[in-house]
Every structure is written in C-alpha cells, then in structure tokens.
PDB file of C-alpha atoms in Angstrom:
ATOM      1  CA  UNK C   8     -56.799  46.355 -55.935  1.00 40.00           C
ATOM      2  CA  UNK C   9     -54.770  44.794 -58.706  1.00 50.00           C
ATOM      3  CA  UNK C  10     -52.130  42.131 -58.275  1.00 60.00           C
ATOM      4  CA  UNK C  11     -48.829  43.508 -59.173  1.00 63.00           C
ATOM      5  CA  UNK C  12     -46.916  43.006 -62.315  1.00 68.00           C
ATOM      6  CA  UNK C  13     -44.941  39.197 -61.035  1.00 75.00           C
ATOM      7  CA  UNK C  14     -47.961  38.126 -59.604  1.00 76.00           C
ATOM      8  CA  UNK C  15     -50.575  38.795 -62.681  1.00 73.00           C
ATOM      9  CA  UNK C  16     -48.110  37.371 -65.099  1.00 75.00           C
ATOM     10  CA  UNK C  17     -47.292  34.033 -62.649  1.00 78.00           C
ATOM     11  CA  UNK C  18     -51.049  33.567 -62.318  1.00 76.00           C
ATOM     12  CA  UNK C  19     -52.077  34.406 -66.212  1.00 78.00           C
ATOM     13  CA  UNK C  20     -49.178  31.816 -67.599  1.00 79.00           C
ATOM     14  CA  UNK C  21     -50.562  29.102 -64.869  1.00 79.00           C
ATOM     15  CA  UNK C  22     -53.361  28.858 -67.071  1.00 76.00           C
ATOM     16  CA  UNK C  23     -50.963  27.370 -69.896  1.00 80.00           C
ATOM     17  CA  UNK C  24     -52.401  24.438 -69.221  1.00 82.00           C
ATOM     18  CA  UNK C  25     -52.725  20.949 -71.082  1.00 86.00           C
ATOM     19  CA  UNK C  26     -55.990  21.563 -72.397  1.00 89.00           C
ATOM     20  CA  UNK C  27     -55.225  25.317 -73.844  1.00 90.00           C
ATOM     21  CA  UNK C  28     -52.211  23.700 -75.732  1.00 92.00           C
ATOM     22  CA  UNK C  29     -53.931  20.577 -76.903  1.00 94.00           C
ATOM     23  CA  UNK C  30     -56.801  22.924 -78.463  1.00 94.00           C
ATOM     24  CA  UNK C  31     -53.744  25.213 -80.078  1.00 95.00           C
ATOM     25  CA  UNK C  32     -52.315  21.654 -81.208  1.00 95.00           C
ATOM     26  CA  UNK C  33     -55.378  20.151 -82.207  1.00 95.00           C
ATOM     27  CA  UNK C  34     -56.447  23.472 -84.480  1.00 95.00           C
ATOM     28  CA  UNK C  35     -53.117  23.714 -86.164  1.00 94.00           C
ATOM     29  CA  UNK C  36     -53.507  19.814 -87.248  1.00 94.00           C
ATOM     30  CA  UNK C  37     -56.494  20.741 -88.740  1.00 94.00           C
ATOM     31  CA  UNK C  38     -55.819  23.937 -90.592  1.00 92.00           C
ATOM     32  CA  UNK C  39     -52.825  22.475 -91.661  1.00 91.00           C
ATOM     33  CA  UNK C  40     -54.957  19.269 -93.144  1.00 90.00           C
ATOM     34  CA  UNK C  41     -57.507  21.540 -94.685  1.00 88.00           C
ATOM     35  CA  UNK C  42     -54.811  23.940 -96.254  1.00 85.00           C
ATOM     36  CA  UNK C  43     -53.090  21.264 -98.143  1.00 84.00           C
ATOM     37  CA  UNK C  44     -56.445  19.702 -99.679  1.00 83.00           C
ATOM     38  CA  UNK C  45     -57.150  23.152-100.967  1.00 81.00           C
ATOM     39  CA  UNK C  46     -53.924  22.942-102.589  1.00 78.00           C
ATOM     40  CA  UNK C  47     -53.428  19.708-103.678  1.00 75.00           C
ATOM     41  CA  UNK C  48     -56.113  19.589-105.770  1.00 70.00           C
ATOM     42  CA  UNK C  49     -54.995  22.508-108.138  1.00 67.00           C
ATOM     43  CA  UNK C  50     -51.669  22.252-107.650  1.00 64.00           C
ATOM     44  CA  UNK C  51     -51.004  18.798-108.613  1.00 63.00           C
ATOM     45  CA  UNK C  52     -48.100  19.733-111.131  1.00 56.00           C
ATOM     46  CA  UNK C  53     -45.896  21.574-108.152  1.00 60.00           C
ATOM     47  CA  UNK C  54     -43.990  18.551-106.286  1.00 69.00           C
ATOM     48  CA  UNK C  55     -45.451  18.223-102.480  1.00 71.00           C
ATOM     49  CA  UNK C  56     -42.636  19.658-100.614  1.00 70.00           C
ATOM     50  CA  UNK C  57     -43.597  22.728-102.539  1.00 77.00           C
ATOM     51  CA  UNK C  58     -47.037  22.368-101.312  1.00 78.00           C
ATOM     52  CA  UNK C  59     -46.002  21.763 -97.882  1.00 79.00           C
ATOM     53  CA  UNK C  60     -44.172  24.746 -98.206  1.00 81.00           C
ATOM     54  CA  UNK C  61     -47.192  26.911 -99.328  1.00 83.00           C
ATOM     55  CA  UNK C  62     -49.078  25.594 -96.565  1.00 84.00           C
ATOM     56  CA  UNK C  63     -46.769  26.492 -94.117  1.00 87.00           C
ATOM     57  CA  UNK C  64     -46.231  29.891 -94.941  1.00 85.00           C
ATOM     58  CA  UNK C  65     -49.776  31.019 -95.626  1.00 86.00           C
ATOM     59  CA  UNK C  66     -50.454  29.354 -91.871  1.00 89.00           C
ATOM     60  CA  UNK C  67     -47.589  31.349 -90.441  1.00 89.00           C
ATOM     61  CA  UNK C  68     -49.085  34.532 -91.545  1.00 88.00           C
ATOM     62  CA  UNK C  69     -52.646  33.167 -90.425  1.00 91.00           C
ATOM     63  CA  UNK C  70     -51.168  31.770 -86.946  1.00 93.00           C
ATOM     64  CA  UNK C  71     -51.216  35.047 -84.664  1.00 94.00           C
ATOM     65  CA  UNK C  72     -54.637  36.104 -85.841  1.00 93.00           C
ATOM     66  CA  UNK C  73     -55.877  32.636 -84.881  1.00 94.00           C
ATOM     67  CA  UNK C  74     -54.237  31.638 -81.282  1.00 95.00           C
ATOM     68  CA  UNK C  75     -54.877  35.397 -80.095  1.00 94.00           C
ATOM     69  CA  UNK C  76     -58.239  34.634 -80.980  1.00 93.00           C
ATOM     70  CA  UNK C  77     -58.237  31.249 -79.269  1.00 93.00           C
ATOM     71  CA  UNK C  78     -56.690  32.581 -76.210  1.00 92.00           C
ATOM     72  CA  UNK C  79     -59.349  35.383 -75.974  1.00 91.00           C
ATOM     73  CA  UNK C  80     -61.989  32.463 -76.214  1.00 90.00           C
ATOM     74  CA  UNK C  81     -60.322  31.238 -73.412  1.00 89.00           C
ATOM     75  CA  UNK C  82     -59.316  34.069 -71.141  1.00 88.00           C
ATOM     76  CA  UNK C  83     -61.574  36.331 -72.227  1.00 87.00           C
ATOM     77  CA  UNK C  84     -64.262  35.718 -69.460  1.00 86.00           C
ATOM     78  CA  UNK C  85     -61.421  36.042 -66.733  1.00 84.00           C
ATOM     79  CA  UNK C  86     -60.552  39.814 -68.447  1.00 86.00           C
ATOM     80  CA  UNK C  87     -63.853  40.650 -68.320  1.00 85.00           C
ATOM     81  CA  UNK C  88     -64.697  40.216 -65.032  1.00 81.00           C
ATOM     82  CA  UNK C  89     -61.988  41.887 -63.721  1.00 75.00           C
ATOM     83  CA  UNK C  90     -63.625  45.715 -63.769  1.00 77.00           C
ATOM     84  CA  UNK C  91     -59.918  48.004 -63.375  1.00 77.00           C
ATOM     85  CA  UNK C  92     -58.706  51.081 -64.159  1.00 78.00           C
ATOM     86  CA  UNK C  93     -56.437  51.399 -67.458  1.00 79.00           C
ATOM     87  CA  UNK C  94     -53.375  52.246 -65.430  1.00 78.00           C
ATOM     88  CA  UNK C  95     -53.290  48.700 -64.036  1.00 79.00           C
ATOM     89  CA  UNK C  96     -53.612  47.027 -67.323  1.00 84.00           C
ATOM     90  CA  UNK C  97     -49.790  46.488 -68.012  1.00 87.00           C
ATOM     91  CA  UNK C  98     -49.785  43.235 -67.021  1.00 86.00           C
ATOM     92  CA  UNK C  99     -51.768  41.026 -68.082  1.00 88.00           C
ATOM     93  CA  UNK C 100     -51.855  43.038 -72.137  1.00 91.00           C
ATOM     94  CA  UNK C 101     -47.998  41.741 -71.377  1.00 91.00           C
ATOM     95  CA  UNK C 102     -48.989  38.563 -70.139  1.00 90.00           C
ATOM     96  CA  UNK C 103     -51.300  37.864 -73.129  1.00 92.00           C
ATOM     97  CA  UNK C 104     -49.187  39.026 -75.612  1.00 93.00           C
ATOM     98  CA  UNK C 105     -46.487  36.324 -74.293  1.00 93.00           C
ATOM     99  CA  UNK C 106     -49.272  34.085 -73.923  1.00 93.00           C
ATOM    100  CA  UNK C 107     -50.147  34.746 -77.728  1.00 95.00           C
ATOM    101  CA  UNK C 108     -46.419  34.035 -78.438  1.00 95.00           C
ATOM    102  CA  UNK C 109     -45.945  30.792 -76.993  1.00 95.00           C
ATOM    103  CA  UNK C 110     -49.006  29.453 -79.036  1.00 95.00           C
ATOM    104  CA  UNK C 111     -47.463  30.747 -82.009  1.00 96.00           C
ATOM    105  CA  UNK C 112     -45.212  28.313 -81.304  1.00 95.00           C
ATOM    106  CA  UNK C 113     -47.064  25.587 -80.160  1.00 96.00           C
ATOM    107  CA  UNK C 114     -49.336  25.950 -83.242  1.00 96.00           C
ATOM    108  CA  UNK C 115     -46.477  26.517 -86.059  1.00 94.00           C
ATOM    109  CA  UNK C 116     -44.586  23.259 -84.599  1.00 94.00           C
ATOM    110  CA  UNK C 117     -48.293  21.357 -85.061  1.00 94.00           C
ATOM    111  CA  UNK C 118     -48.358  22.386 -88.979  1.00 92.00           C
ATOM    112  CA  UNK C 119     -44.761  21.985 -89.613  1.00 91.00           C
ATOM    113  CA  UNK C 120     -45.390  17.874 -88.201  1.00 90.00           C
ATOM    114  CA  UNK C 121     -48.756  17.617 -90.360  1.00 90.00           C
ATOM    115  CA  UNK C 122     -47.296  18.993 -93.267  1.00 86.00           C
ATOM    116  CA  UNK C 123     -44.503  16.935 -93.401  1.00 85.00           C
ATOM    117  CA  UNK C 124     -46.705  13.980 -92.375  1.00 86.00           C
ATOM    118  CA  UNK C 125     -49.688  14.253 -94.607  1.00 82.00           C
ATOM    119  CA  UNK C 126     -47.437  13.958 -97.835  1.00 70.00           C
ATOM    120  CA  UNK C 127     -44.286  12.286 -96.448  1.00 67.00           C
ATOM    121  CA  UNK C 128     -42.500  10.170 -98.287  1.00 66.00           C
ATOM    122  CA  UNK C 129     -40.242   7.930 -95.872  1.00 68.00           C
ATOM    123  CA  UNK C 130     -37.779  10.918 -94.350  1.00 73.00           C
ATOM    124  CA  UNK C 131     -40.137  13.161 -92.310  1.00 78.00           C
ATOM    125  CA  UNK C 132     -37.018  14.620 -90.404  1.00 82.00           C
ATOM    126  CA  UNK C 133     -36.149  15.923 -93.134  1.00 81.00           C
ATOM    127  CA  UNK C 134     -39.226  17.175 -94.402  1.00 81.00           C
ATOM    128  CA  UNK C 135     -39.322  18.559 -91.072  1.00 85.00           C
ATOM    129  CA  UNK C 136     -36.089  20.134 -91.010  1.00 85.00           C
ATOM    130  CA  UNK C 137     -36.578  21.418 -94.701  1.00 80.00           C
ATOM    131  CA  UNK C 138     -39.800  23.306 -93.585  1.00 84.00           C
ATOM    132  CA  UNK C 139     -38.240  25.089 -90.777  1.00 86.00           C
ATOM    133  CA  UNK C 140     -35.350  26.086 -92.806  1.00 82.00           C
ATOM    134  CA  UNK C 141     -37.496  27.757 -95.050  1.00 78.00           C
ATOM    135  CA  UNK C 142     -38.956  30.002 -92.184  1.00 81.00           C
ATOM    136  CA  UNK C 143     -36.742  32.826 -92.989  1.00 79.00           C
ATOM    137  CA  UNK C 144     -35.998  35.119 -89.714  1.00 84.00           C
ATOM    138  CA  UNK C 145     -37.765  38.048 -91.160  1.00 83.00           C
ATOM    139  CA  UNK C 146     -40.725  36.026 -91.726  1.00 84.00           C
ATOM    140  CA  UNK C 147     -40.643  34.330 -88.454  1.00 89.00           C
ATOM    141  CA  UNK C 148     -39.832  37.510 -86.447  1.00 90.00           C
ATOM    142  CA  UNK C 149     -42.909  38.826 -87.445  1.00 88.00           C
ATOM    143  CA  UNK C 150     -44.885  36.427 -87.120  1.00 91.00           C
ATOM    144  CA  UNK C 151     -44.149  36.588 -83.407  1.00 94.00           C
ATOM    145  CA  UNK C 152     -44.523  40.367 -83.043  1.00 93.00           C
ATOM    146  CA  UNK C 153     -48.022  40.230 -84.135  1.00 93.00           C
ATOM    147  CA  UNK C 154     -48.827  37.149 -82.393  1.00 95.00           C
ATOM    148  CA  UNK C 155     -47.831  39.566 -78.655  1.00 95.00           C
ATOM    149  CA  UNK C 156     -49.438  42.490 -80.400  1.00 95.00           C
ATOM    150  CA  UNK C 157     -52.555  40.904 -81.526  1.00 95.00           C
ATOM    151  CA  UNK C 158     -52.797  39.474 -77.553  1.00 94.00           C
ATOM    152  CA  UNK C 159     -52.119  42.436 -76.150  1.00 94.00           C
ATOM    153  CA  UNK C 160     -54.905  43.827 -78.343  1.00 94.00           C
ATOM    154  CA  UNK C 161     -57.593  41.238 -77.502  1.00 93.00           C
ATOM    155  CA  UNK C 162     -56.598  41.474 -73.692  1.00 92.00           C
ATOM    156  CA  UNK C 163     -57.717  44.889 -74.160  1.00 93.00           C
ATOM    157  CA  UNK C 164     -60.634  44.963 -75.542  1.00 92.00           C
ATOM    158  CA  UNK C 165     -61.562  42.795 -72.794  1.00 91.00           C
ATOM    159  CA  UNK C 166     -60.479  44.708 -70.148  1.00 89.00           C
ATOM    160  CA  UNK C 167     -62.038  47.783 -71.884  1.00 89.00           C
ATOM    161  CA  UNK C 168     -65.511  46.113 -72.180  1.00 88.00           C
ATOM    162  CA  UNK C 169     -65.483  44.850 -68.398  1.00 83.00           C
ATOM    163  CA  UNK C 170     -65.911  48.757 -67.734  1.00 76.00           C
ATOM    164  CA  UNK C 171     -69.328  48.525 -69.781  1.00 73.00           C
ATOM    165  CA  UNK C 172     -72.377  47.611 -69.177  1.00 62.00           C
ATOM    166  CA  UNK C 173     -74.258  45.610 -66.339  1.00 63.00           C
ATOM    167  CA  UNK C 174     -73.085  42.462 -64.201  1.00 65.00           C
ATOM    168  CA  UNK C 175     -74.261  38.867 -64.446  1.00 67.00           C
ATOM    169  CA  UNK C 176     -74.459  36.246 -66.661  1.00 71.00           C
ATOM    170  CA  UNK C 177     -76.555  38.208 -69.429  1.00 73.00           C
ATOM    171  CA  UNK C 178     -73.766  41.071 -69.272  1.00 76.00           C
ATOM    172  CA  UNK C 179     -71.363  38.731 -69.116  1.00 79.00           C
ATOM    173  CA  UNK C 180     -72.516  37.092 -72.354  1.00 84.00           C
ATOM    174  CA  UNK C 181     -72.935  40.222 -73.687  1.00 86.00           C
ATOM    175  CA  UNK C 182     -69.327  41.874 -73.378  1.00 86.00           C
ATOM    176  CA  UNK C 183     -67.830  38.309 -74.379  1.00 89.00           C
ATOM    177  CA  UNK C 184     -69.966  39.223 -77.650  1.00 90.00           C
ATOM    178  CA  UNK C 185     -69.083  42.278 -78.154  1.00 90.00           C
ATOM    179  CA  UNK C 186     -65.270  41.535 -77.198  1.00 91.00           C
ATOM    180  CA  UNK C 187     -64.909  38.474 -80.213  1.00 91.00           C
ATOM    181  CA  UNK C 188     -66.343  40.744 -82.783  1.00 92.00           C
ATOM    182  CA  UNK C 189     -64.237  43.905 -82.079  1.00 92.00           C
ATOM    183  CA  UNK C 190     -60.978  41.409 -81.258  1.00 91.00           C
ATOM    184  CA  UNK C 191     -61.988  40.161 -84.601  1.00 92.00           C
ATOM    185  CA  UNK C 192     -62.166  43.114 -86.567  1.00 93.00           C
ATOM    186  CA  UNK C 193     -59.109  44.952 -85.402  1.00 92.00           C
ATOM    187  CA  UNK C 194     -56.906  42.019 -86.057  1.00 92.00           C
ATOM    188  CA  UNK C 195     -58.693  41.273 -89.732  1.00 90.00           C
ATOM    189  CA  UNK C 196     -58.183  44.916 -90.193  1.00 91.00           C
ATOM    190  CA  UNK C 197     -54.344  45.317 -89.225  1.00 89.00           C
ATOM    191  CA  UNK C 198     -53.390  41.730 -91.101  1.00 86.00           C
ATOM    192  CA  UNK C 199     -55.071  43.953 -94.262  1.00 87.00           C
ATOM    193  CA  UNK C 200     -53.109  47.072 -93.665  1.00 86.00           C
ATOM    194  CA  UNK C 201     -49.999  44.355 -92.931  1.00 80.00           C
ATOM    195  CA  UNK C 202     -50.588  42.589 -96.109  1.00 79.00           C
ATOM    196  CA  UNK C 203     -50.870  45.894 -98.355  1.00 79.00           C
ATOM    197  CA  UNK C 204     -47.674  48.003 -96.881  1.00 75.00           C
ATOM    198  CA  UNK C 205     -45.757  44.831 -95.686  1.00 66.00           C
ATOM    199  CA  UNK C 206     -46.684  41.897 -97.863  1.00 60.00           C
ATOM    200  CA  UNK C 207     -45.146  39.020 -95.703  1.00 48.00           C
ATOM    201  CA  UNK C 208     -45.735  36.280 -97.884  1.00 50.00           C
ATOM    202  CA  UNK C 209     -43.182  37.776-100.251  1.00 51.00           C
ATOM    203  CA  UNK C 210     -39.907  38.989 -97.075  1.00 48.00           C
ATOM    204  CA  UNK C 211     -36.772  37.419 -97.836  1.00 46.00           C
ATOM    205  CA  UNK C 212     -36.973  38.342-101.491  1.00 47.00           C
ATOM    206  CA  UNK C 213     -39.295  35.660-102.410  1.00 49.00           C
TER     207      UNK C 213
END
C-alpha cells in the first residue's frame, strides 16, 4: 500500500535537504563560470553586462533539463524501489515536479550571483538586480513549467522501470541505467521540439 497524497509529498520534500541544494548551488556556480569563459573569449567587443546577460538566459533555458536530472540522480533509487501500480503515482510525479521547481530556483539564484560576480565591477546589487529584471515573465514562467514537467517526467520513468526487471543490487543498477538514459532523452528531445515551435531564447520580442 501507498502512502496517500499529504503524506508522499511531506516525506518526498523532507529530502530537500542541505546537501541536495548545495549540489544544485554548487552546479549552477559552475555552469555559470564555464558559460561566461565560452563567451568572453569571442565576445570581447559586447560590454560584460551583456555577457552576463547571455549567460543567464542560455542557463535559464538549460536549468530544468539539468536539476530534473540532478534530482533523478538523487531520488531516482528511492522511485525505483518502490514497485506500484500507475494509479498511485500522483504523488510523488507532483512531488517531483515541485521538487524540480524549487531547484529551478535555487540554481537560477546561483548563476544570477556568479554572473554578476565573475565580471563585477564594484555594484553587484545592481548587477544583480539588472539580471533579474531582464528575466522577462514569459521567459521565467516557462522556465518553471518545464522544470515540474521535466520532474514529473523523470519520476516516471522511474516508477515505470521499478515494474521491470529483477530485484537486487544488479537490477537495481540496471533500471537506474536505463532510467538516466530514457530521462535523458525525453527531456533532450522535448527542449528540441521546445526550441523549434517555441524558441525561448527569443519571448518577449527579443
């Protein structure tokens, strides 16, 4: 038997715990620090809140592929060794998609810091407030839908793949496998299909 609906979510969003953020933190620090070398380099003419801003937005386009990815890393061998039937799923696809959400945020606020950081210039507040200015709503908003889809989706999978195959540590290993390379395909393939019919980088009439 399942737990029910208050129960799942209460016990799935105790595990939004120091370490889970600090590794959501910690990635978006270093994204962010990689993304602006790339475009430093050949962008030297542009001025560097322009290249902050690039940064920024490419990352918030990249963010909900990436923390639904490091969530299923993380709850993905709790999902999959929970064998249920799809009926009782609600729950926790809801609790990871708000799961995926909150990390959004978690990770955006960690690049919008490092951008404004890494080439500040004596008024990072600004910088800071500048950045998240630019965020139009449009952009933002979804951002944040496919940040709780792309959970949902991954929390899925896993429970899908629990239903397969033998028990143990070998079958274990072996849905985890089979979990990250389906979770990863999906989500590549609906940010391609976003990217052709949506074309986020460009909402807000930019």
């Amino acid at each position: 038997m399942s737990d029910g609906p208050i129960p799942t979510l209460s016990r799935r969003f105790e595990r939004l715990d120091g370490r889970l953020v600090a590794t959501v933190l910690g990635t978006g620090v270093v994204v962010c620090l990689g993304f602006i070398e790339l475009l430093r380099s050949p962008l030297q003419q542009l001025s560097r809140l322009t290249i902050e801003l690039l940064a920024v937005r490419a990352l918030l386009f990249l963010a909900p592929l990436l923390v639904s990815l490091l969530l299923l890393l993380r709850d993905g061998p709790l999902l999959l060794g929970d064998r249920r039937p799809p009926g009782s799923w609600g729950p926790d696809l809801l609790a990871s998609g708000l799961l995926s959400v909150v990390l959004l945020l978690y990770f955006m606020a960690a690049v919008i810091i490092t951008a404004s950081l890494t080439l500040n210039q004596g008024d990072v507040a600004g910088e800071v407030g500048f950045l998240i200015g630019q965020l139009e709503p449009a952009r933002f908003a979804a951002a944040l839908v496919r940040a709780g889809a792309y959970g949902g989706i991954c929390a899925a999978i896993c429970l899908h793949q629990a239903r397969r195959g033998s028990s143990g540590a070998v079958g274990m290993a072996s849905r985890m496998a089979r979990s990250l390379r389906l979770g990863i395909g999906v989500m590549v393939c609906l940010d391609l299909l976003w990217t052709i019919a949506v074309d986020p980088l460009r909402m807000g009439g930019n």
